[in-house]
Amino acid sequence: MTKAAAAHHSSKIVAVIRLSRWREHVPFTIPLTIVGGLLAVEPEAAQVDWRIFSVLAANVLAMSFAFMLNNIEDAPDDALDVHKRGQNVISSGLLSRREGILLTIATFIAALALYAASGALALVIGGVTLALCYLYSAHPFRFKARPFSDVVSHALMLSGLLIAAGYFTYGRDPREVWLVIAAASLFSAYGQFYNQVVDYEVDKEAGLKNTAVLLGKGPTSILGHLSIAVALLCMLAAILQGLFPVWLGTILVIGVVTTIIFPWEFDMRGNLAQEGGNVQRPGLIIANLLALIWLAANMGWITIL
């Protein structure tokens, strides 16, 4: 293989990885999936098995499918913007539309197979997740560009259904766990409201008809804060129901105090934070820390005194 061919091959691999936009979804997919599985086995004092990694991989691939399809569908519009064109590997020509579609189909099939390996209920929830991922971006459905469906589909496919897939891999009767699923969905809804408020002027000028453009910037901001408030209430209720190990509270308190002492300047998208956006990144760091320590303790890799 010549140096030119090797460089071309290497650039294609990098483009495929960039197409998945894994940095944007893996940080929240990991804790949501793991916590879902652990919530199912914790009441029985049981351990998770290999299926936690199977459903986790399925969720990661499902989110990759969502972002890959979004890049493909948005490529014509992104090509008109210098900044977006550089971020979208389809618009920039690093991958052709045909290559992107083939990779997206392969990712869809792999995700579906891993959901099937995780169990019947995980397959059902995973199927719904993948369907929403398609409807969110694909023409002519484009839930992302329709009022209210943009927020609901975003909240479910990027949070609620991820934790549900983890739970139903092991459990059958969620009961109070619905509080956690609701909280995760509402946190995700806040993220959508936040992004729409930040992008309000640009989206309005572009002629988009999402929830923020319909309701206005002020009401959308209020809905975002309301989502956070209700999500926190749901999590408090879940904690009071004893769904989480008590020792996790110590890690949570340390994380919250650290976030207060050392505030972050940027939100998840790398923009200067607005209206609470500075808690997004540290919040995800804390969530991953809690989930991974809890998983390690459950599997006997570490001992909590």
mmCIF file of C-alpha atoms in Angstrom:
data_model
loop_
_atom_site.group_PDB
_atom_site.id
_atom_site.type_symbol
_atom_site.label_atom_id
_atom_site.label_comp_id
_atom_site.label_asym_id
_atom_site.label_seq_id
_atom_site.Cartn_x
_atom_site.Cartn_y
_atom_site.Cartn_z
ATOM 1 C CA MET A 1 0.000 0.000 0.000
ATOM 2 C CA THR A 2 1.399 3.393 -1.023
ATOM 3 C CA LYS A 3 1.631 6.304 1.394
ATOM 4 C CA ALA A 4 -1.137 8.115 -0.484
ATOM 5 C CA ALA A 5 -3.423 5.083 -0.263
ATOM 6 C CA ALA A 6 -2.630 4.622 3.426
ATOM 7 C CA ALA A 7 -3.356 8.295 4.126
ATOM 8 C CA HIS A 8 -6.647 8.040 2.217
ATOM 9 C CA HIS A 9 -7.602 4.895 4.156
ATOM 10 C CA SER A 10 -6.713 6.571 7.458
ATOM 11 C CA SER A 11 -8.748 9.683 6.622
ATOM 12 C CA LYS A 12 -11.758 7.503 5.829
ATOM 13 C CA ILE A 13 -11.528 5.793 9.212
ATOM 14 C CA VAL A 14 -11.342 9.160 10.966
ATOM 15 C CA ALA A 15 -14.334 10.364 8.931
ATOM 16 C CA VAL A 16 -16.381 7.296 9.934
ATOM 17 C CA ILE A 17 -15.607 7.920 13.602
ATOM 18 C CA ARG A 18 -16.518 11.585 13.224
ATOM 19 C CA LEU A 19 -19.778 10.639 11.502
ATOM 20 C CA SER A 20 -20.878 8.805 14.661
ATOM 21 C CA ARG A 21 -20.353 11.995 16.711
ATOM 22 C CA TRP A 22 -19.692 9.719 19.680
ATOM 23 C CA ARG A 23 -18.363 12.526 21.861
ATOM 24 C CA GLU A 24 -21.833 14.080 21.899
ATOM 25 C CA HIS A 25 -23.758 11.052 23.157
ATOM 26 C CA VAL A 26 -21.475 8.501 24.845
ATOM 27 C CA PRO A 27 -21.074 10.680 27.999
ATOM 28 C CA PHE A 28 -24.790 10.414 28.785
ATOM 29 C CA THR A 29 -25.511 6.994 27.243
ATOM 30 C CA ILE A 30 -23.094 5.209 29.592
ATOM 31 C CA PRO A 31 -24.530 6.364 32.946
ATOM 32 C CA LEU A 32 -28.172 6.121 31.847
ATOM 33 C CA THR A 33 -27.826 2.540 30.609
ATOM 34 C CA ILE A 34 -25.778 1.329 33.552
ATOM 35 C CA VAL A 35 -28.062 2.927 36.133
ATOM 36 C CA GLY A 36 -31.082 1.401 34.408
ATOM 37 C CA GLY A 37 -29.633 -2.091 34.717
ATOM 38 C CA LEU A 38 -28.484 -1.593 38.302
ATOM 39 C CA LEU A 39 -31.896 -0.303 39.379
ATOM 40 C CA ALA A 40 -33.338 -3.620 38.223
ATOM 41 C CA VAL A 41 -30.935 -5.901 40.119
ATOM 42 C CA GLU A 42 -30.369 -3.796 43.263
ATOM 43 C CA PRO A 43 -33.643 -4.788 45.043
ATOM 44 C CA GLU A 44 -32.759 -8.467 44.602
ATOM 45 C CA ALA A 45 -29.165 -7.970 45.757
ATOM 46 C CA ALA A 46 -28.186 -9.550 42.448
ATOM 47 C CA GLN A 47 -25.382 -8.797 40.030
ATOM 48 C CA VAL A 48 -25.546 -7.624 36.456
ATOM 49 C CA ASP A 49 -24.010 -9.929 33.850
ATOM 50 C CA TRP A 50 -22.661 -9.617 30.304
ATOM 51 C CA ARG A 51 -26.020 -8.243 29.122
ATOM 52 C CA ILE A 52 -25.268 -4.852 30.721
ATOM 53 C CA PHE A 53 -22.443 -4.470 28.204
ATOM 54 C CA SER A 54 -24.606 -5.798 25.373
ATOM 55 C CA VAL A 55 -27.412 -3.301 25.978
ATOM 56 C CA LEU A 56 -24.866 -0.538 26.590
ATOM 57 C CA ALA A 57 -23.258 -1.216 23.203
ATOM 58 C CA ALA A 58 -26.749 -1.329 21.637
ATOM 59 C CA ASN A 59 -27.648 2.054 23.114
ATOM 60 C CA VAL A 60 -24.349 3.600 21.995
ATOM 61 C CA LEU A 61 -24.902 2.302 18.464
ATOM 62 C CA ALA A 62 -28.516 3.513 18.486
ATOM 63 C CA MET A 63 -27.358 7.004 19.429
ATOM 64 C CA SER A 64 -24.640 6.798 16.787
ATOM 65 C CA PHE A 65 -27.344 5.879 14.265
ATOM 66 C CA ALA A 66 -29.363 8.946 15.312
ATOM 67 C CA PHE A 67 -26.440 11.344 14.908
ATOM 68 C CA MET A 68 -25.210 9.732 11.693
ATOM 69 C CA LEU A 69 -28.648 9.989 10.095
ATOM 70 C CA ASN A 70 -28.914 13.577 11.284
ATOM 71 C CA ASN A 71 -25.634 14.403 9.515
ATOM 72 C CA ILE A 72 -26.868 12.816 6.297
ATOM 73 C CA GLU A 73 -30.241 14.559 6.337
ATOM 74 C CA ASP A 74 -28.738 17.937 7.281
ATOM 75 C CA ALA A 75 -25.840 17.721 4.800
ATOM 76 C CA PRO A 76 -27.425 19.898 2.053
ATOM 77 C CA ASP A 77 -28.176 22.713 4.518
ATOM 78 C CA ASP A 78 -24.861 22.353 6.365
ATOM 79 C CA ALA A 79 -23.000 22.676 3.061
ATOM 80 C CA LEU A 80 -24.230 26.266 2.831
ATOM 81 C CA ASP A 81 -22.619 27.235 6.156
ATOM 82 C CA VAL A 82 -18.821 27.347 6.424
ATOM 83 C CA HIS A 83 -18.720 26.341 10.104
ATOM 84 C CA LYS A 84 -21.278 23.530 9.821
ATOM 85 C CA ARG A 85 -19.745 22.249 6.592
ATOM 86 C CA GLY A 86 -16.471 21.647 8.381
ATOM 87 C CA GLN A 87 -18.208 19.702 11.156
ATOM 88 C CA ASN A 88 -20.327 17.504 8.882
ATOM 89 C CA VAL A 89 -18.205 14.877 7.113
ATOM 90 C CA ILE A 90 -20.889 14.385 4.460
ATOM 91 C CA SER A 91 -21.125 18.104 3.644
ATOM 92 C CA SER A 92 -17.342 18.469 3.571
ATOM 93 C CA GLY A 93 -16.972 15.528 1.175
ATOM 94 C CA LEU A 94 -14.892 13.335 3.477
ATOM 95 C CA LEU A 95 -17.585 10.691 3.036
ATOM 96 C CA SER A 96 -20.085 10.414 0.215
ATOM 97 C CA ARG A 97 -23.824 10.320 0.910
ATOM 98 C CA ARG A 98 -23.890 6.703 -0.266
ATOM 99 C CA GLU A 99 -21.068 5.753 2.127
ATOM 100 C CA GLY A 100 -22.866 7.541 4.959
ATOM 101 C CA ILE A 101 -26.130 5.718 4.247
ATOM 102 C CA LEU A 102 -24.430 2.300 4.102
ATOM 103 C CA LEU A 103 -22.627 2.953 7.395
ATOM 104 C CA THR A 104 -25.839 4.158 9.001
ATOM 105 C CA ILE A 105 -27.728 1.040 7.905
ATOM 106 C CA ALA A 106 -24.940 -1.174 9.260
ATOM 107 C CA THR A 107 -25.039 0.683 12.584
ATOM 108 C CA PHE A 108 -28.828 0.247 12.752
ATOM 109 C CA ILE A 109 -28.566 -3.520 12.141
ATOM 110 C CA ALA A 110 -25.782 -3.926 14.720
ATOM 111 C CA ALA A 111 -27.778 -1.998 17.342
ATOM 112 C CA LEU A 112 -30.890 -4.093 16.691
ATOM 113 C CA ALA A 113 -28.887 -7.334 16.968
ATOM 114 C CA LEU A 114 -27.393 -6.285 20.302
ATOM 115 C CA TYR A 115 -30.819 -5.304 21.636
ATOM 116 C CA ALA A 116 -32.052 -8.769 20.652
ATOM 117 C CA ALA A 117 -29.126 -10.347 22.515
ATOM 118 C CA SER A 118 -30.098 -8.361 25.615
ATOM 119 C CA GLY A 119 -33.618 -9.817 25.827
ATOM 120 C CA ALA A 120 -37.133 -9.513 24.391
ATOM 121 C CA LEU A 121 -38.132 -6.378 26.300
ATOM 122 C CA ALA A 122 -34.822 -4.680 25.549
ATOM 123 C CA LEU A 123 -35.444 -5.460 21.864
ATOM 124 C CA VAL A 124 -38.906 -3.862 21.994
ATOM 125 C CA ILE A 125 -37.612 -0.713 23.712
ATOM 126 C CA GLY A 126 -34.590 -0.615 21.440
ATOM 127 C CA GLY A 127 -36.838 -0.895 18.402
ATOM 128 C CA VAL A 128 -38.888 2.069 19.593
ATOM 129 C CA THR A 129 -35.676 4.011 20.232
ATOM 130 C CA LEU A 130 -34.360 3.329 16.732
ATOM 131 C CA ALA A 131 -37.721 4.258 15.201
ATOM 132 C CA LEU A 132 -37.691 7.598 17.033
ATOM 133 C CA CYS A 133 -34.087 8.174 15.976
ATOM 134 C CA TYR A 134 -35.193 7.771 12.365
ATOM 135 C CA LEU A 135 -38.339 9.900 12.649
ATOM 136 C CA TYR A 136 -36.434 12.643 14.455
ATOM 137 C CA SER A 137 -34.204 13.509 11.480
ATOM 138 C CA ALA A 138 -35.483 11.803 8.340
ATOM 139 C CA HIS A 139 -37.553 13.575 5.720
ATOM 140 C CA PRO A 140 -40.482 14.015 5.493
ATOM 141 C CA PHE A 141 -41.103 13.286 9.194
ATOM 142 C CA ARG A 142 -38.440 15.540 10.763
ATOM 143 C CA PHE A 143 -39.745 15.497 14.343
ATOM 144 C CA LYS A 144 -36.804 17.777 15.204
ATOM 145 C CA ALA A 145 -38.405 20.562 13.148
ATOM 146 C CA ARG A 146 -41.945 20.209 14.526
ATOM 147 C CA PRO A 147 -43.219 21.933 17.689
ATOM 148 C CA PHE A 148 -43.513 19.716 20.771
ATOM 149 C CA SER A 149 -42.596 16.520 18.900
ATOM 150 C CA ASP A 150 -39.034 17.908 18.834
ATOM 151 C CA VAL A 151 -38.894 18.023 22.632
ATOM 152 C CA VAL A 152 -40.820 14.791 23.342
ATOM 153 C CA SER A 153 -38.848 12.664 20.877
ATOM 154 C CA HIS A 154 -35.552 14.189 22.066
ATOM 155 C CA ALA A 155 -36.387 13.479 25.722
ATOM 156 C CA LEU A 156 -37.390 9.867 25.054
ATOM 157 C CA MET A 157 -34.752 8.691 22.603
ATOM 158 C CA LEU A 158 -31.818 10.481 24.244
ATOM 159 C CA SER A 159 -32.670 9.658 27.860
ATOM 160 C CA GLY A 160 -35.878 7.953 28.947
ATOM 161 C CA LEU A 161 -35.676 4.994 26.586
ATOM 162 C CA LEU A 162 -31.941 4.510 27.220
ATOM 163 C CA ILE A 163 -32.446 3.993 30.930
ATOM 164 C CA ALA A 164 -35.560 1.895 30.238
ATOM 165 C CA ALA A 165 -33.567 -0.412 27.937
ATOM 166 C CA GLY A 166 -31.038 -0.951 30.719
ATOM 167 C CA TYR A 167 -33.757 -1.646 33.279
ATOM 168 C CA PHE A 168 -35.865 -4.009 31.179
ATOM 169 C CA THR A 169 -32.814 -6.065 30.288
ATOM 170 C CA TYR A 170 -33.110 -7.416 33.844
ATOM 171 C CA GLY A 171 -36.388 -6.218 35.359
ATOM 172 C CA ARG A 172 -40.096 -6.549 34.587
ATOM 173 C CA ASP A 173 -41.861 -4.383 37.176
ATOM 174 C CA PRO A 174 -40.355 -0.861 37.280
ATOM 175 C CA ARG A 175 -42.741 0.672 39.847
ATOM 176 C CA GLU A 176 -40.810 3.551 41.493
ATOM 177 C CA VAL A 177 -38.132 3.308 38.802
ATOM 178 C CA TRP A 178 -40.531 5.272 36.591
ATOM 179 C CA LEU A 179 -39.526 8.265 38.724
ATOM 180 C CA VAL A 180 -35.930 7.919 37.535
ATOM 181 C CA ILE A 181 -37.004 7.385 33.921
ATOM 182 C CA ALA A 182 -39.202 10.495 34.158
ATOM 183 C CA ALA A 183 -36.368 12.500 35.730
ATOM 184 C CA ALA A 184 -33.929 11.476 32.980
ATOM 185 C CA SER A 185 -36.480 12.405 30.301
ATOM 186 C CA LEU A 186 -37.119 15.800 31.886
ATOM 187 C CA PHE A 187 -33.403 16.555 32.150
ATOM 188 C CA SER A 188 -33.146 15.775 28.438
ATOM 189 C CA ALA A 189 -36.157 17.992 27.714
ATOM 190 C CA TYR A 190 -34.355 20.790 29.555
ATOM 191 C CA GLY A 191 -31.362 20.257 27.274
ATOM 192 C CA GLN A 192 -33.556 20.647 24.217
ATOM 193 C CA PHE A 193 -35.245 23.771 25.591
ATOM 194 C CA TYR A 194 -31.833 25.210 26.492
ATOM 195 C CA ASN A 195 -30.403 24.604 23.019
ATOM 196 C CA GLN A 196 -33.464 26.096 21.342
ATOM 197 C CA VAL A 197 -33.252 29.235 23.475
ATOM 198 C CA VAL A 198 -29.555 29.627 22.627
ATOM 199 C CA ASP A 199 -30.265 29.092 18.905
ATOM 200 C CA TYR A 200 -33.521 31.058 18.888
ATOM 201 C CA GLU A 201 -32.491 33.952 16.616
ATOM 202 C CA VAL A 202 -30.649 31.713 14.149
ATOM 203 C CA ASP A 203 -33.500 29.194 13.991
ATOM 204 C CA LYS A 204 -36.088 31.930 13.528
ATOM 205 C CA GLU A 205 -34.134 33.538 10.700
ATOM 206 C CA ALA A 206 -33.742 30.116 9.065
ATOM 207 C CA GLY A 207 -37.506 29.655 9.099
ATOM 208 C CA LEU A 208 -37.536 26.675 11.466
ATOM 209 C CA LYS A 209 -40.771 25.884 13.262
ATOM 210 C CA ASN A 210 -39.642 24.254 16.466
ATOM 211 C CA THR A 211 -41.114 24.692 19.939
ATOM 212 C CA ALA A 212 -39.091 27.806 20.792
ATOM 213 C CA VAL A 213 -40.037 29.581 17.564
ATOM 214 C CA LEU A 214 -43.694 28.749 18.189
ATOM 215 C CA LEU A 215 -43.824 29.747 21.867
ATOM 216 C CA GLY A 216 -41.144 32.434 21.997
ATOM 217 C CA LYS A 217 -37.830 32.640 23.813
ATOM 218 C CA GLY A 218 -39.240 33.602 27.223
ATOM 219 C CA PRO A 219 -41.870 30.830 27.560
ATOM 220 C CA THR A 220 -39.397 28.251 26.259
ATOM 221 C CA SER A 221 -36.864 29.298 28.892
ATOM 222 C CA ILE A 222 -39.550 28.964 31.572
ATOM 223 C CA LEU A 223 -40.390 25.463 30.344
ATOM 224 C CA GLY A 224 -36.705 24.575 30.558
ATOM 225 C CA HIS A 225 -36.471 25.690 34.185
ATOM 226 C CA LEU A 226 -39.750 23.910 34.977
ATOM 227 C CA SER A 227 -38.372 20.695 33.467
ATOM 228 C CA ILE A 228 -35.317 20.897 35.703
ATOM 229 C CA ALA A 229 -37.440 21.571 38.807
ATOM 230 C CA VAL A 230 -39.772 18.618 38.183
ATOM 231 C CA ALA A 231 -36.820 16.367 37.292
ATOM 232 C CA LEU A 232 -35.136 17.192 40.598
ATOM 233 C CA LEU A 233 -38.378 16.471 42.462
ATOM 234 C CA CYS A 234 -38.638 13.092 40.735
ATOM 235 C CA MET A 235 -35.055 12.250 41.654
ATOM 236 C CA LEU A 236 -35.628 13.320 45.252
ATOM 237 C CA ALA A 237 -38.694 11.068 45.421
ATOM 238 C CA ALA A 238 -36.679 8.185 43.950
ATOM 239 C CA ILE A 239 -33.916 8.689 46.514
ATOM 240 C CA LEU A 240 -36.450 8.770 49.354
ATOM 241 C CA GLN A 241 -37.891 5.506 48.009
ATOM 242 C CA GLY A 242 -34.470 3.928 48.579
ATOM 243 C CA LEU A 243 -33.744 3.125 44.933
ATOM 244 C CA PHE A 244 -30.066 4.009 45.255
ATOM 245 C CA PRO A 245 -27.358 2.781 47.665
ATOM 246 C CA VAL A 246 -26.896 5.239 50.514
ATOM 247 C CA TRP A 247 -23.128 5.447 50.008
ATOM 248 C CA LEU A 248 -23.640 6.998 46.567
ATOM 249 C CA GLY A 249 -24.817 10.112 48.397
ATOM 250 C CA THR A 250 -21.290 10.831 49.643
ATOM 251 C CA ILE A 251 -19.906 10.839 46.093
ATOM 252 C CA LEU A 252 -22.814 12.971 44.897
ATOM 253 C CA VAL A 253 -22.279 15.588 47.610
ATOM 254 C CA ILE A 254 -18.538 15.780 46.871
ATOM 255 C CA GLY A 255 -19.290 16.212 43.166
ATOM 256 C CA VAL A 256 -21.890 18.933 43.723
ATOM 257 C CA VAL A 257 -19.684 20.877 46.122
ATOM 258 C CA THR A 258 -16.751 20.653 43.693
ATOM 259 C CA THR A 259 -18.967 21.960 40.873
ATOM 260 C CA ILE A 260 -20.029 24.930 43.003
ATOM 261 C CA ILE A 261 -16.452 25.765 43.998
ATOM 262 C CA PHE A 262 -15.076 25.348 40.473
ATOM 263 C CA PRO A 263 -17.808 26.486 38.049
ATOM 264 C CA TRP A 264 -17.531 25.683 34.347
ATOM 265 C CA GLU A 265 -17.724 28.377 31.686
ATOM 266 C CA PHE A 266 -19.025 26.312 28.782
ATOM 267 C CA ASP A 267 -22.085 24.182 28.064
ATOM 268 C CA MET A 268 -22.167 20.750 26.390
ATOM 269 C CA ARG A 269 -21.788 22.193 22.896
ATOM 270 C CA GLY A 270 -18.709 24.238 23.824
ATOM 271 C CA ASN A 271 -20.544 27.569 23.853
ATOM 272 C CA LEU A 272 -20.380 30.056 26.706
ATOM 273 C CA ALA A 273 -22.935 28.795 29.216
ATOM 274 C CA GLN A 274 -26.281 30.522 29.605
ATOM 275 C CA GLU A 275 -29.012 30.022 32.212
ATOM 276 C CA GLY A 276 -27.490 27.072 34.059
ATOM 277 C CA GLY A 277 -25.639 25.598 31.095
ATOM 278 C CA ASN A 278 -22.422 25.610 33.140
ATOM 279 C CA VAL A 279 -23.669 22.579 35.132
ATOM 280 C CA GLN A 280 -24.093 20.363 32.060
ATOM 281 C CA ARG A 281 -20.531 19.089 31.738
ATOM 282 C CA PRO A 282 -19.768 18.614 35.444
ATOM 283 C CA GLY A 283 -23.217 17.055 35.856
ATOM 284 C CA LEU A 284 -22.339 14.400 33.285
ATOM 285 C CA ILE A 285 -18.947 13.812 34.881
ATOM 286 C CA ILE A 286 -20.618 13.223 38.237
ATOM 287 C CA ALA A 287 -23.240 10.949 36.648
ATOM 288 C CA ASN A 288 -20.558 8.811 34.972
ATOM 289 C CA LEU A 289 -18.536 8.625 38.174
ATOM 290 C CA LEU A 290 -21.564 7.499 40.188
ATOM 291 C CA ALA A 291 -22.665 4.935 37.607
ATOM 292 C CA LEU A 292 -19.226 3.389 37.076
ATOM 293 C CA ILE A 293 -18.436 3.132 40.799
ATOM 294 C CA TRP A 294 -21.855 1.600 41.446
ATOM 295 C CA LEU A 295 -21.282 -0.900 38.604
ATOM 296 C CA ALA A 296 -17.834 -1.810 39.910
ATOM 297 C CA ALA A 297 -19.263 -2.360 43.397
ATOM 298 C CA ASN A 298 -22.143 -4.461 42.068
ATOM 299 C CA MET A 299 -19.810 -6.697 40.070
ATOM 300 C CA GLY A 300 -17.456 -7.116 43.030
ATOM 301 C CA TRP A 301 -14.568 -5.244 41.457
ATOM 302 C CA ILE A 302 -14.354 -2.877 44.426
ATOM 303 C CA THR A 303 -15.563 -3.117 48.026
ATOM 304 C CA ILE A 304 -17.535 -0.284 49.599
ATOM 305 C CA LEU A 305 -17.173 -0.176 53.382
#
